[in-house]
Backbone as CSV, one residue per row, in Angstrom:
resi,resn,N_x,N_y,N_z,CA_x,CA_y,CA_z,C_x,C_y,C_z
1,UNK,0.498,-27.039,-6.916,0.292,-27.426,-5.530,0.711,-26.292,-4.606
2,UNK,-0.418,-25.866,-3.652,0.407,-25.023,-2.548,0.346,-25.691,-1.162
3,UNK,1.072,-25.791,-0.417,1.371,-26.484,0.889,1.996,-25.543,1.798
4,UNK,2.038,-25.544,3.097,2.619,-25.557,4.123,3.114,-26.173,4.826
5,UNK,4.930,-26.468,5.267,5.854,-27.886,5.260,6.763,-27.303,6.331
6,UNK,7.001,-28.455,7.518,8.389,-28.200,8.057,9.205,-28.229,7.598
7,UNK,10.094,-28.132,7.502,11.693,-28.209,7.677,11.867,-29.646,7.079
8,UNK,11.501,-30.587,7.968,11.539,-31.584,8.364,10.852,-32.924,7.113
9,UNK,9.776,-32.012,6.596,8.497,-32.866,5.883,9.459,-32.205,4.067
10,UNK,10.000,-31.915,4.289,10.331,-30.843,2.792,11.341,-32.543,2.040
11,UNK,11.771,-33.570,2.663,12.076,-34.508,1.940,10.435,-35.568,1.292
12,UNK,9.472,-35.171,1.665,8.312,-36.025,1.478,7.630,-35.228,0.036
13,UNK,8.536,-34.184,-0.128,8.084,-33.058,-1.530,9.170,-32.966,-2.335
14,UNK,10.315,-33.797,-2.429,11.347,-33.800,-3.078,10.775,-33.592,-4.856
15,UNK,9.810,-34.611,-5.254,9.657,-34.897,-6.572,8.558,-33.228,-6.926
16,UNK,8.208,-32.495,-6.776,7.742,-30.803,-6.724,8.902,-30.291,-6.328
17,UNK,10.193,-30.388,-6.341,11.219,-29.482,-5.821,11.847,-29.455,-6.993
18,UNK,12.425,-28.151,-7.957,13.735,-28.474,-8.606,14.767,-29.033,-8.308
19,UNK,15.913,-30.219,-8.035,16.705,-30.532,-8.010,17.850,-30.165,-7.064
20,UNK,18.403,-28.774,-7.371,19.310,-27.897,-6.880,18.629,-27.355,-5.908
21,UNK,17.018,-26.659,-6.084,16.902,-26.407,-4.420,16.807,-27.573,-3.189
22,UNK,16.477,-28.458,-3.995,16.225,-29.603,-2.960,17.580,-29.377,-1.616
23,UNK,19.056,-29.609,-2.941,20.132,-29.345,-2.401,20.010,-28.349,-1.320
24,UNK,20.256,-27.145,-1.837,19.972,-26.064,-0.937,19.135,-26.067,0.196
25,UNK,18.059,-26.764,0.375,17.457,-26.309,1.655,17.549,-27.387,2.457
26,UNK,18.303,-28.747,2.290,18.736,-29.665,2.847,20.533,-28.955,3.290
27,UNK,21.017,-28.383,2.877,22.482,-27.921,3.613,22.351,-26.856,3.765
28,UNK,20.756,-26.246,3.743,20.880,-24.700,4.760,21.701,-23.498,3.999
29,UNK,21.719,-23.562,2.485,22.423,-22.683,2.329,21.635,-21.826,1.161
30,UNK,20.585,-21.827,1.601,19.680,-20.661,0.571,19.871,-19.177,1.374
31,UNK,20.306,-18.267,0.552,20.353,-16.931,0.256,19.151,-16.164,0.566
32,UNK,19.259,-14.807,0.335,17.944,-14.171,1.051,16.836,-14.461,-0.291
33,UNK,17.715,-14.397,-1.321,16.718,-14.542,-2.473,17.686,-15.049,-3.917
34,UNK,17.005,-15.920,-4.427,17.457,-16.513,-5.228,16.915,-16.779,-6.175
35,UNK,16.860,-16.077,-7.414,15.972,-16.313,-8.963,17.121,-17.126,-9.929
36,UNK,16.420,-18.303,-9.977,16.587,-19.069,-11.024,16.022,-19.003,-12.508
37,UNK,15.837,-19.889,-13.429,15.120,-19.765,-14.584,13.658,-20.706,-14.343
38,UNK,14.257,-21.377,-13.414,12.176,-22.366,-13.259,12.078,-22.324,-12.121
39,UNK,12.589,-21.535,-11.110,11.854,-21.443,-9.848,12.460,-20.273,-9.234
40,UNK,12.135,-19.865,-8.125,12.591,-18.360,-7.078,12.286,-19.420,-5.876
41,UNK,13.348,-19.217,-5.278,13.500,-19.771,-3.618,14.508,-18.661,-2.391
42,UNK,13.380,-18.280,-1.553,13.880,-17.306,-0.883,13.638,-17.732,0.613
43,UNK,14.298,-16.689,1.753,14.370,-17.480,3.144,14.452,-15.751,3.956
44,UNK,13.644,-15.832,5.099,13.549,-14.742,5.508,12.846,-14.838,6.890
45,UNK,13.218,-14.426,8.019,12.930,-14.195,9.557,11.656,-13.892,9.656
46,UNK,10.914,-14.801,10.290,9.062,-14.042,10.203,9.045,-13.884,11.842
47,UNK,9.270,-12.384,12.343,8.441,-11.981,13.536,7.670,-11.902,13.453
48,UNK,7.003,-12.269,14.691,5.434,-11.859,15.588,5.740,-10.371,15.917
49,UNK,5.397,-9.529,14.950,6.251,-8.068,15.768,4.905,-7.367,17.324
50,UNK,3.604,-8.712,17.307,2.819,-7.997,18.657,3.222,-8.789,19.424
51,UNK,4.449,-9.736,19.710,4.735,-9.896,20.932,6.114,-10.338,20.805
52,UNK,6.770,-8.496,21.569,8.340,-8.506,21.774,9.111,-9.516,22.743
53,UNK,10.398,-9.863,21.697,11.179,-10.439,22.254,11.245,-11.601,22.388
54,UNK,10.300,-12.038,21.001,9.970,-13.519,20.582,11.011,-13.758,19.226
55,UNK,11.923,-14.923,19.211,12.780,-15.078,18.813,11.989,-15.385,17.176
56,UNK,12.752,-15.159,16.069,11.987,-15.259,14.535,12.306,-16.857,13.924
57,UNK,11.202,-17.441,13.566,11.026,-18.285,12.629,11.502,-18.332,11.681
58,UNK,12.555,-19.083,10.974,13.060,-18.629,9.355,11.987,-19.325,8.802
59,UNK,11.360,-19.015,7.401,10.682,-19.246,6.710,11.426,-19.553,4.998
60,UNK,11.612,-20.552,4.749,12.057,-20.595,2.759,10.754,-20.593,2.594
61,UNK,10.849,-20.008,1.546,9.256,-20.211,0.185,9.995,-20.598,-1.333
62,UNK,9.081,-21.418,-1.862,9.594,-22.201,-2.898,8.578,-22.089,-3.692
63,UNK,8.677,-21.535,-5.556,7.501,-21.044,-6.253,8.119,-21.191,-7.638
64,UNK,7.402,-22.070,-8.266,7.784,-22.407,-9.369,6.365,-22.031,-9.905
65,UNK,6.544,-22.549,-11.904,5.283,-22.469,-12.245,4.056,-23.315,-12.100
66,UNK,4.350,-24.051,-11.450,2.988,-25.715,-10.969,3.197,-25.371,-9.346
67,UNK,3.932,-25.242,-8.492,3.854,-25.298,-7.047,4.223,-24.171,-6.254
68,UNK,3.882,-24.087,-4.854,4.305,-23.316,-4.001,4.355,-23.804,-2.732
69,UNK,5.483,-23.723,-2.466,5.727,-24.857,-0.506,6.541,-23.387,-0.008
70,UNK,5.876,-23.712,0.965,6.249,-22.308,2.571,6.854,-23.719,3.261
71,UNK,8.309,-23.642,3.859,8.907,-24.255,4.785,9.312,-23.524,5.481
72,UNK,8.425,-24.288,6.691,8.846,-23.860,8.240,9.505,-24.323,9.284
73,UNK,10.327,-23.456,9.675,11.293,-23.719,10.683,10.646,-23.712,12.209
74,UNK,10.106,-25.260,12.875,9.735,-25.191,14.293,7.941,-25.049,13.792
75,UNK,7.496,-25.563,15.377,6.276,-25.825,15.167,5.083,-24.763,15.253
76,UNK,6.027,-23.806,16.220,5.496,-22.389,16.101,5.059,-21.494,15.052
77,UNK,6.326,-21.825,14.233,6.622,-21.187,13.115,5.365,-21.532,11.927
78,UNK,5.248,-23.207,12.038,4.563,-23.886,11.442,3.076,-23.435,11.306
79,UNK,2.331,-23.240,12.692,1.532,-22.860,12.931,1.450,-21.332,12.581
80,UNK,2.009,-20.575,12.713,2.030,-19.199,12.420,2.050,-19.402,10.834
81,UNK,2.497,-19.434,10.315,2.339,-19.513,8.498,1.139,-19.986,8.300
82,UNK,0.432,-21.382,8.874,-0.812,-21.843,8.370,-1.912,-20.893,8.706
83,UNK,-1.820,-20.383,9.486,-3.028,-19.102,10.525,-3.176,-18.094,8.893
84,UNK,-1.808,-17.488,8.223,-1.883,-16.523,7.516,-2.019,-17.310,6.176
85,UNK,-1.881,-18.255,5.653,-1.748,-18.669,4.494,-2.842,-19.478,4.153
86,UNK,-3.481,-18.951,2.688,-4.899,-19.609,2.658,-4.818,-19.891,1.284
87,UNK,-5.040,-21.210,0.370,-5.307,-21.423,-0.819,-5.969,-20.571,-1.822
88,UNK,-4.880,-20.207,-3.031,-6.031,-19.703,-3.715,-5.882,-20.127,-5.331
89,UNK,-6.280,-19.087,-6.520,-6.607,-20.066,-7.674,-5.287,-20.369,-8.007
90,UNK,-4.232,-19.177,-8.067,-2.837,-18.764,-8.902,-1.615,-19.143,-7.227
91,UNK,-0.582,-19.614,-7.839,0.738,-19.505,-6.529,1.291,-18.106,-5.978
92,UNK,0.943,-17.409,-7.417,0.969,-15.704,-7.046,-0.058,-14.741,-6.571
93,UNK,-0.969,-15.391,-6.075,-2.135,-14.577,-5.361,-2.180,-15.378,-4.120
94,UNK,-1.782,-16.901,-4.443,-1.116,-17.092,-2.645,-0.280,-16.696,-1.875
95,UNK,0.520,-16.536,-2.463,1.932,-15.732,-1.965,1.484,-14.264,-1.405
96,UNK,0.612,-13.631,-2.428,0.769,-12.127,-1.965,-0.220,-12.467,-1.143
97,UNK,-1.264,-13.451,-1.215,-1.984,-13.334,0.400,-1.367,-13.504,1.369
98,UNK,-0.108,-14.232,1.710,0.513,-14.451,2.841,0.962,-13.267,3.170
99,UNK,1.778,-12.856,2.275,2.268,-11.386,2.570,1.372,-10.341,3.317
100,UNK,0.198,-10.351,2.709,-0.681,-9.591,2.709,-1.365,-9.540,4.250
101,UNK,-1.485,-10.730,4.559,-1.831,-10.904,5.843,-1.259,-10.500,7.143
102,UNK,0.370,-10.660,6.375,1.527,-11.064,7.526,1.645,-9.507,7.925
103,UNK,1.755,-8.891,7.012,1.323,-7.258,7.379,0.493,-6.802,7.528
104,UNK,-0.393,-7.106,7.683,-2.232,-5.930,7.694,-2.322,-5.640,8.734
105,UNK,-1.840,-5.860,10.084,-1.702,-4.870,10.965,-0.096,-4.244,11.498
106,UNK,0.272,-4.097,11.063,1.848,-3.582,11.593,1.823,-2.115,11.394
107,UNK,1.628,-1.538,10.462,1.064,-0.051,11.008,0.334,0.149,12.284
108,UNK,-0.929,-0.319,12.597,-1.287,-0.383,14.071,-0.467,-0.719,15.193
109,UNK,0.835,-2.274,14.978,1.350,-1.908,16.156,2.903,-1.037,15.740
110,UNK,3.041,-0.460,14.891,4.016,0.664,15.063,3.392,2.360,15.193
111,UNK,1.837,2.258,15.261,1.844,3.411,15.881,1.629,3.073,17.488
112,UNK,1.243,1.977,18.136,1.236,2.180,19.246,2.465,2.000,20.077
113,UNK,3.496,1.565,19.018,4.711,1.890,19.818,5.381,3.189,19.949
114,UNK,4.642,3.737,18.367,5.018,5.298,18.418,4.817,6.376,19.507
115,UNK,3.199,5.865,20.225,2.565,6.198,21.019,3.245,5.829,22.442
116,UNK,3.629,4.929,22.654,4.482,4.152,24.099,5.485,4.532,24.170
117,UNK,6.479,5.164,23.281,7.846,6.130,23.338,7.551,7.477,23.526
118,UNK,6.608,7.786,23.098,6.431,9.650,23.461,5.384,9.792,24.726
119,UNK,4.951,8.442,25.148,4.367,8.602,26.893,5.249,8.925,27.826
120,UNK,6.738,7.533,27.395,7.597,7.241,28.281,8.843,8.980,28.341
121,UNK,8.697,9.395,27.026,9.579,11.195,26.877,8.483,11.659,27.853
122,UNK,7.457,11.865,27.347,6.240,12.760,28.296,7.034,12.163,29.928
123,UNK,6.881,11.167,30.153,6.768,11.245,31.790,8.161,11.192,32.105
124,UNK,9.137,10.886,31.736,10.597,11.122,32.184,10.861,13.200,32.114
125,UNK,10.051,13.996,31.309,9.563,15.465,31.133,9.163,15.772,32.821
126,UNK,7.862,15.139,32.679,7.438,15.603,34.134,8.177,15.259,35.339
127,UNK,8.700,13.831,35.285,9.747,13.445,36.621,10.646,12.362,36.005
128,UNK,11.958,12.591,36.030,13.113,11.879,36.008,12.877,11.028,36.131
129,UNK,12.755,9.588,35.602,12.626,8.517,35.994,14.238,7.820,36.254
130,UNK,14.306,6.881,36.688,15.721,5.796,36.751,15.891,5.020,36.253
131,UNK,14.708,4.257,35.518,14.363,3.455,34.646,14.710,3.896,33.397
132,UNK,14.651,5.013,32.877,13.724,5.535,31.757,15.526,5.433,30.758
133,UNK,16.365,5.295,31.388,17.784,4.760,30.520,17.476,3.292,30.036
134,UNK,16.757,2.379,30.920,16.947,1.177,30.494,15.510,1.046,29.428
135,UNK,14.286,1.536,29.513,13.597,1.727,28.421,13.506,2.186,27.381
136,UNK,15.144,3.532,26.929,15.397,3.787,25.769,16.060,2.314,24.989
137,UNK,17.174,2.096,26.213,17.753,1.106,25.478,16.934,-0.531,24.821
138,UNK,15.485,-0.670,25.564,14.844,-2.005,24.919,14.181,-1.221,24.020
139,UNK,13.726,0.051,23.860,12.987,0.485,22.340,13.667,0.620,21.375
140,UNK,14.994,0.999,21.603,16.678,0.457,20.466,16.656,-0.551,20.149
141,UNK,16.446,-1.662,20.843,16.862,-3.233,20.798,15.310,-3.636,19.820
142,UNK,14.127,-3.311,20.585,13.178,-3.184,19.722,13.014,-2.998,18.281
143,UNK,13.185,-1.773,17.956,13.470,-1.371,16.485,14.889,-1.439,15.776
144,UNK,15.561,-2.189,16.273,16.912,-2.575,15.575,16.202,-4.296,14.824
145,UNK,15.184,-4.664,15.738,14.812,-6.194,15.521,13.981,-5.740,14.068
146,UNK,12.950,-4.756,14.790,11.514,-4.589,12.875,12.856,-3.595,11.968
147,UNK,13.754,-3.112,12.677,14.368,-2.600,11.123,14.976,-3.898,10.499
148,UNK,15.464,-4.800,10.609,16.771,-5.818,10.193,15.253,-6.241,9.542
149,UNK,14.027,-6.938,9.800,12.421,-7.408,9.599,12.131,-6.692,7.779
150,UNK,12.137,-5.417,8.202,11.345,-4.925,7.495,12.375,-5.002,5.983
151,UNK,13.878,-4.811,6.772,15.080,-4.797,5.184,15.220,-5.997,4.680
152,UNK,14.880,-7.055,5.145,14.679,-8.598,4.321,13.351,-8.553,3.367
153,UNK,12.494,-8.112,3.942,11.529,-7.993,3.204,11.386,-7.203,2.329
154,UNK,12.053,-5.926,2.298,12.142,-4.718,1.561,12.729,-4.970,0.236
155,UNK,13.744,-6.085,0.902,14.786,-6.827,-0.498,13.798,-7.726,-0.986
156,UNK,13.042,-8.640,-0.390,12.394,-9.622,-0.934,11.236,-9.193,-1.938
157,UNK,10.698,-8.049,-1.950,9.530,-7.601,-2.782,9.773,-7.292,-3.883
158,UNK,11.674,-6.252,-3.769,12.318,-5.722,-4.711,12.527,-6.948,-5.636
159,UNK,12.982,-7.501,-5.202,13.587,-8.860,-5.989,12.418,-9.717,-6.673
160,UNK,11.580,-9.736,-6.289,10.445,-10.671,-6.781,9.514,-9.640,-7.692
161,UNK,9.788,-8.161,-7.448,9.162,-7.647,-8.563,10.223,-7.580,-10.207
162,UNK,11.262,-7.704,-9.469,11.893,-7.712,-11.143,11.944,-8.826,-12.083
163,UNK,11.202,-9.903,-11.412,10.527,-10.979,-12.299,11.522,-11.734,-13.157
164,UNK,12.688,-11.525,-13.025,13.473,-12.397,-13.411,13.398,-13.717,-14.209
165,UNK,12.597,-14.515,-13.999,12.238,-15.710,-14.298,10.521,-15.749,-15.047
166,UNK,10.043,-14.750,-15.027,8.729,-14.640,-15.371,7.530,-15.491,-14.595
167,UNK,7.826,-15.757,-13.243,6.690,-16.510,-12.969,5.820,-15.411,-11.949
168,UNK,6.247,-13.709,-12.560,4.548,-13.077,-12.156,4.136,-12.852,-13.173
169,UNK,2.789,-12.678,-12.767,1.996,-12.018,-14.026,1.957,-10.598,-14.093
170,UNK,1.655,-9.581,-15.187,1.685,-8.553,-14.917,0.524,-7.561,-13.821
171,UNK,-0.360,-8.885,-13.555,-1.477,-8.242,-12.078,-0.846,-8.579,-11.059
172,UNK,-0.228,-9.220,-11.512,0.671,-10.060,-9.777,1.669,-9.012,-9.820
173,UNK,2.494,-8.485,-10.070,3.674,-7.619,-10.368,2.881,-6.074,-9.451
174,UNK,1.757,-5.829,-9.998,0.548,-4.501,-9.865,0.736,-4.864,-8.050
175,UNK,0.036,-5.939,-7.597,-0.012,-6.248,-6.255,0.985,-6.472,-5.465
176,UNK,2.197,-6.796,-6.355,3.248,-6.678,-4.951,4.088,-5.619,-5.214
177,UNK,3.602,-4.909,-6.183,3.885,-3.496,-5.755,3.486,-2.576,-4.681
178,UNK,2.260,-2.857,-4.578,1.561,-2.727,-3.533,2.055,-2.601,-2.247
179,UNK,2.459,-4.203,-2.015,3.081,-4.604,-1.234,4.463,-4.439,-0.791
180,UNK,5.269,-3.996,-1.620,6.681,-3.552,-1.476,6.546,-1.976,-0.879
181,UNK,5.576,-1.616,-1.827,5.589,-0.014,-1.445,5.076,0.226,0.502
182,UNK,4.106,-0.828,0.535,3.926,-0.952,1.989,4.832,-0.740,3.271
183,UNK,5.732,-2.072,2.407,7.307,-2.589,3.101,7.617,-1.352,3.645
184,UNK,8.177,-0.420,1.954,9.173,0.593,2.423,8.911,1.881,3.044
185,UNK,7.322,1.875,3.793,6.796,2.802,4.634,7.202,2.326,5.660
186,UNK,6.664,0.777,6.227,7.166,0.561,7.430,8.330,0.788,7.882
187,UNK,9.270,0.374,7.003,10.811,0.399,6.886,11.334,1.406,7.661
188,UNK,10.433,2.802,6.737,10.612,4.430,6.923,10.436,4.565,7.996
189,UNK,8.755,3.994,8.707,7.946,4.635,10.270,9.613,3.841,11.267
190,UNK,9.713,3.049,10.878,10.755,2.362,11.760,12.543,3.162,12.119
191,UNK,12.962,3.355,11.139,14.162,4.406,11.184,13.606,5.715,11.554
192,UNK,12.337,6.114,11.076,12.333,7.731,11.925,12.114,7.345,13.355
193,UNK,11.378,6.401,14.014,11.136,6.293,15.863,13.096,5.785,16.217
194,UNK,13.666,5.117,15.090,14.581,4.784,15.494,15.580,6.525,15.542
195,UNK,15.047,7.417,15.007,15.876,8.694,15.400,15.138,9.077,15.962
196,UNK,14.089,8.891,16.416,13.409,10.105,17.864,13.922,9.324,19.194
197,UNK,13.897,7.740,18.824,14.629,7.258,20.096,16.029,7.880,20.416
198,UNK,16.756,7.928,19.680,18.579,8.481,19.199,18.359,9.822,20.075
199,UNK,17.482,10.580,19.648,16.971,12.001,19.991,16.766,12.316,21.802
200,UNK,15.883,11.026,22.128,15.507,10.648,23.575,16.761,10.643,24.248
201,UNK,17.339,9.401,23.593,18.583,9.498,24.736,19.745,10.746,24.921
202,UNK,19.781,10.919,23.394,20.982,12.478,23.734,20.260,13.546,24.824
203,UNK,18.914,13.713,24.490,17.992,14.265,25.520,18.983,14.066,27.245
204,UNK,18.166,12.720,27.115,18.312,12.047,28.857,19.917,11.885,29.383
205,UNK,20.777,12.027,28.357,22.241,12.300,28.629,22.723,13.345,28.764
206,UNK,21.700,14.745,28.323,22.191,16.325,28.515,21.359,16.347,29.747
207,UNK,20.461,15.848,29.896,19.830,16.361,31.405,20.894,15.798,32.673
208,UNK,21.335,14.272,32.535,21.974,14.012,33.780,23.159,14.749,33.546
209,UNK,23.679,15.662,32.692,24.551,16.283,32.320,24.682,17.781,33.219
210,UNK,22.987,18.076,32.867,23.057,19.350,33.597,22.562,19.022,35.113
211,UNK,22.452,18.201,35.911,22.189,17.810,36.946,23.397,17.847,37.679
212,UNK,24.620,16.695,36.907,25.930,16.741,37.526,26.596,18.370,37.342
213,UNK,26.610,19.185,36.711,26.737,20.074,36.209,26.349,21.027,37.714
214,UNK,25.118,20.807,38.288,25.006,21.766,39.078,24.755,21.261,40.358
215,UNK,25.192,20.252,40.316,25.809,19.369,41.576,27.163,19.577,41.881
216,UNK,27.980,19.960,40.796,29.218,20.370,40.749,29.226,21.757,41.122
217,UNK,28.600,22.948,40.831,28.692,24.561,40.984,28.168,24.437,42.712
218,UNK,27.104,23.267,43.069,26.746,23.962,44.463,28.386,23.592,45.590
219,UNK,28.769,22.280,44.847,30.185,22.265,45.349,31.117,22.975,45.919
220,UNK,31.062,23.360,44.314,32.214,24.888,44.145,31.749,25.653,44.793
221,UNK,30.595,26.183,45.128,29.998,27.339,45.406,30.392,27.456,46.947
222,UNK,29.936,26.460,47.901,30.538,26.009,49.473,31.846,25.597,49.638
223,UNK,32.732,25.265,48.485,34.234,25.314,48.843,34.779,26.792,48.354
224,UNK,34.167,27.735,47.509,34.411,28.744,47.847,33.883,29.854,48.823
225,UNK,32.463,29.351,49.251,32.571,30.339,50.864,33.206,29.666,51.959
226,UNK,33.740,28.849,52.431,34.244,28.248,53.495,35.725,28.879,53.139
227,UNK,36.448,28.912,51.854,37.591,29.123,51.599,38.523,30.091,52.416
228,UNK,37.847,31.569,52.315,38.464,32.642,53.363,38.077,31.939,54.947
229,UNK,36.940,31.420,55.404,36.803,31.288,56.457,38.453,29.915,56.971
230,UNK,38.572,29.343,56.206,40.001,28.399,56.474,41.012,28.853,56.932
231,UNK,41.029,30.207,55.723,42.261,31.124,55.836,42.870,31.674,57.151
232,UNK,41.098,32.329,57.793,41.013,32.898,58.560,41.249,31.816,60.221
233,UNK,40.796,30.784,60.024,41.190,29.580,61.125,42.762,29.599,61.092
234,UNK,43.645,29.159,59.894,44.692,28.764,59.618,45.860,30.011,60.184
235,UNK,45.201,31.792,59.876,45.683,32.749,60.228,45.975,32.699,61.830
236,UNK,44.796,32.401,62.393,44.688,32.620,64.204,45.377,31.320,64.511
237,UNK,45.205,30.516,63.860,45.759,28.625,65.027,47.258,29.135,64.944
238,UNK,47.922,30.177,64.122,49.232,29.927,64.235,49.752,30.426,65.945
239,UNK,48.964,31.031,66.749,48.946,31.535,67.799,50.498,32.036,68.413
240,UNK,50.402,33.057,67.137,52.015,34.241,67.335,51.208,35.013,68.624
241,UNK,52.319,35.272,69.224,52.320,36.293,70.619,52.086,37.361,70.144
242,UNK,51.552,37.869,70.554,51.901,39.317,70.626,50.739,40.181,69.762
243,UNK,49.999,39.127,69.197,49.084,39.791,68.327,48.335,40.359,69.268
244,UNK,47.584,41.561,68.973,46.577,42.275,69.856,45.119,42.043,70.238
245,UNK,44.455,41.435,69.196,43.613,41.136,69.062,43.377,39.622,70.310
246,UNK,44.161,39.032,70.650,44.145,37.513,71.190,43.410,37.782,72.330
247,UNK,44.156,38.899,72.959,43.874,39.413,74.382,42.403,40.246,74.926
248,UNK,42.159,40.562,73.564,40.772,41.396,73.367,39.715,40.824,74.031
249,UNK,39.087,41.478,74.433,37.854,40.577,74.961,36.595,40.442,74.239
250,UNK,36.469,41.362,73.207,35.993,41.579,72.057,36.225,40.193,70.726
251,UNK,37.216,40.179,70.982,38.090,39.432,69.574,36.945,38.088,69.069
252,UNK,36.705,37.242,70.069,35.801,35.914,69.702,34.519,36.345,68.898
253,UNK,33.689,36.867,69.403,32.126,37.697,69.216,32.595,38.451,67.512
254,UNK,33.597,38.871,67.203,33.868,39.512,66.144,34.593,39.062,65.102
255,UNK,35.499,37.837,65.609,35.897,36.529,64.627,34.501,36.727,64.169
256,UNK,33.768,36.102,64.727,32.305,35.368,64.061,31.606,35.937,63.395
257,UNK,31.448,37.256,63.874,30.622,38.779,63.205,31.802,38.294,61.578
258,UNK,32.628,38.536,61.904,33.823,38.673,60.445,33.010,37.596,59.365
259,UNK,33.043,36.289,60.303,33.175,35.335,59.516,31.522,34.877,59.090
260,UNK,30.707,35.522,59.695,29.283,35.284,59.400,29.253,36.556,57.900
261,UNK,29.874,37.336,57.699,29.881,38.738,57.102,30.197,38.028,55.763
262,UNK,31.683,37.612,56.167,32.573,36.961,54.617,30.851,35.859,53.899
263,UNK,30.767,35.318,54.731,29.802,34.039,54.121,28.327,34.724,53.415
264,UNK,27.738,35.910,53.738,27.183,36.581,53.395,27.195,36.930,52.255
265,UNK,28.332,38.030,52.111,28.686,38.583,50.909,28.705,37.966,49.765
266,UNK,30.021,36.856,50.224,29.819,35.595,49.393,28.557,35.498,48.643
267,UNK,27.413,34.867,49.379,26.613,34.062,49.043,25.490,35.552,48.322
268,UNK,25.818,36.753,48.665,25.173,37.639,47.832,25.686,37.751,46.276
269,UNK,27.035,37.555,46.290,27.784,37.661,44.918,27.352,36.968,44.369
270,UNK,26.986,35.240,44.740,27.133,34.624,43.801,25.343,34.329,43.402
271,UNK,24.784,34.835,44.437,23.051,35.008,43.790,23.457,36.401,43.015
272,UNK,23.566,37.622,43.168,23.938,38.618,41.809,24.230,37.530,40.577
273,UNK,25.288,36.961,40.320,26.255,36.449,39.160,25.027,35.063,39.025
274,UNK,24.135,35.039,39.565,22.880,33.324,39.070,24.113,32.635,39.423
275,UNK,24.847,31.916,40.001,25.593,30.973,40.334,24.959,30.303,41.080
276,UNK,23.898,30.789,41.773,22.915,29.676,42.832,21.814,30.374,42.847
């Protein structure tokens, strides 16, 4: 028998259940994968990975040598398994059709996310964005979700190819090899965007780096030409007698000449030395 079952309907299939899983998926405590001697019962997060930020469906699958029940968690969930899961002669060519389905496009949408992270580098390149911190951090959050996705599954293929219990055949074994080997590409495309993202942000953290950086030198740069000119205020306000210059009639017109001169020089030194 192959079926598709809530949660809910999985007591109306008790007598097709081994015994002990019955247990198990009534107190919620099935494992990512579990090989017995007359059945394999496993449980694993099924994202929609084309539309982010949709919370995952747990899915048990239950596969003995006479049956196969997909229990689904929620009605969503429900529906999403029946869309991909289609009867066929063997429980092991149903299974790998589900599989089969559940992935046949996820390369397509992990290159167009590949593609939507090196737009968002491209245009934070051409102009700084303000945003472009909070869009590294949801393409993190993003691929932290298909990596945790892809390592349940990565385990689940592993595990079901070592046949433990003998309920593949050796063509069935051929095909979810297939299928595992699939897995552990995605797995791969997923940790390398997850280091070009890593890459992005150290990026976008050395740039506001060198921004503050020379937000800081133009600082420095005007608290050191104003510096002598202070000196030079602080020198005259003490207004000692007797200096010669006070009386000058000259003296004002040539403060300024002085102090237009100092600011000059200054500002020649420090274009010589690239400081500005």
């Amino acid at each position: 028998m192959q079926k598709v079952l809530t949660i809910k309907e999985a007591q109306d299939y008790e007598a097709y259940i081994a015994p002990k899983a019955v247990r198990q998926i009534q107190d919620n405590r099935t494992e990512t994968f579990e090989s017995h001697p007359k059945y394999t019962l496993f449980v694993f997060p099924m994202y929609d990975i084309h539309q982010t930020g949709r919370a995952a469906n747990q899915v048990m699958v239950y596969l003995d040598h006479e049956d196969l029940l997909l229990l689904c968690e929620g009605q969503r969930g429900y529906e999403r398994v029946c869309s991909l899961f289609g009867k066929e002669a063997t429980n092991e060519c149903a299974l790998w059709s589900f599989f089969h389905h559940l992935l046949k496009h996820d390369m397509d949408n992990l290159e167009d996310l590949e593609c939507e992270i090196a737009d968002a580098e491209m245009a934070a390149m051409v102009r700084f964005q303000e945003d472009y911190i909070h869009k590294i951090i949801a393409y993190r959050k993003e691929l932290l979700r298909l990596k945790r996705y892809y390592e349940q599954l990565d385990t689940i293929m592993d595990s079901l190819l070592l046949n433990e219990n003998k309920l593949l055949s050796e063509e069935g074994i051929q095909h979810f090899t297939i299928l595992a080997n699939r897995t552990t590409r995605y797995l791969s495309n997923v940790l390398n965007l997850r280091d070009y993202v890593t890459q992005m942000r150290e990026a976008c953290q050395a740039q506001i780096d060198i921004e503050q950086n020379n937000l800081m030198r133009l600082f420095t740069v005007i608290t050191t030409v104003f510096q002598p000119l202070t000196l030079m205020v602080g020198w005259y306000g003490m207004n000692f007698s007797g200096m010669p210059e006070i009386n000058w009639k000259y003296a004002y017109p040539v403060f300024i000449g002085a102090s237009t001169l100092v600011c000059v020089l200054l500002l020649l030194l420090f274009k010589k030395k690239r400081w500005v």
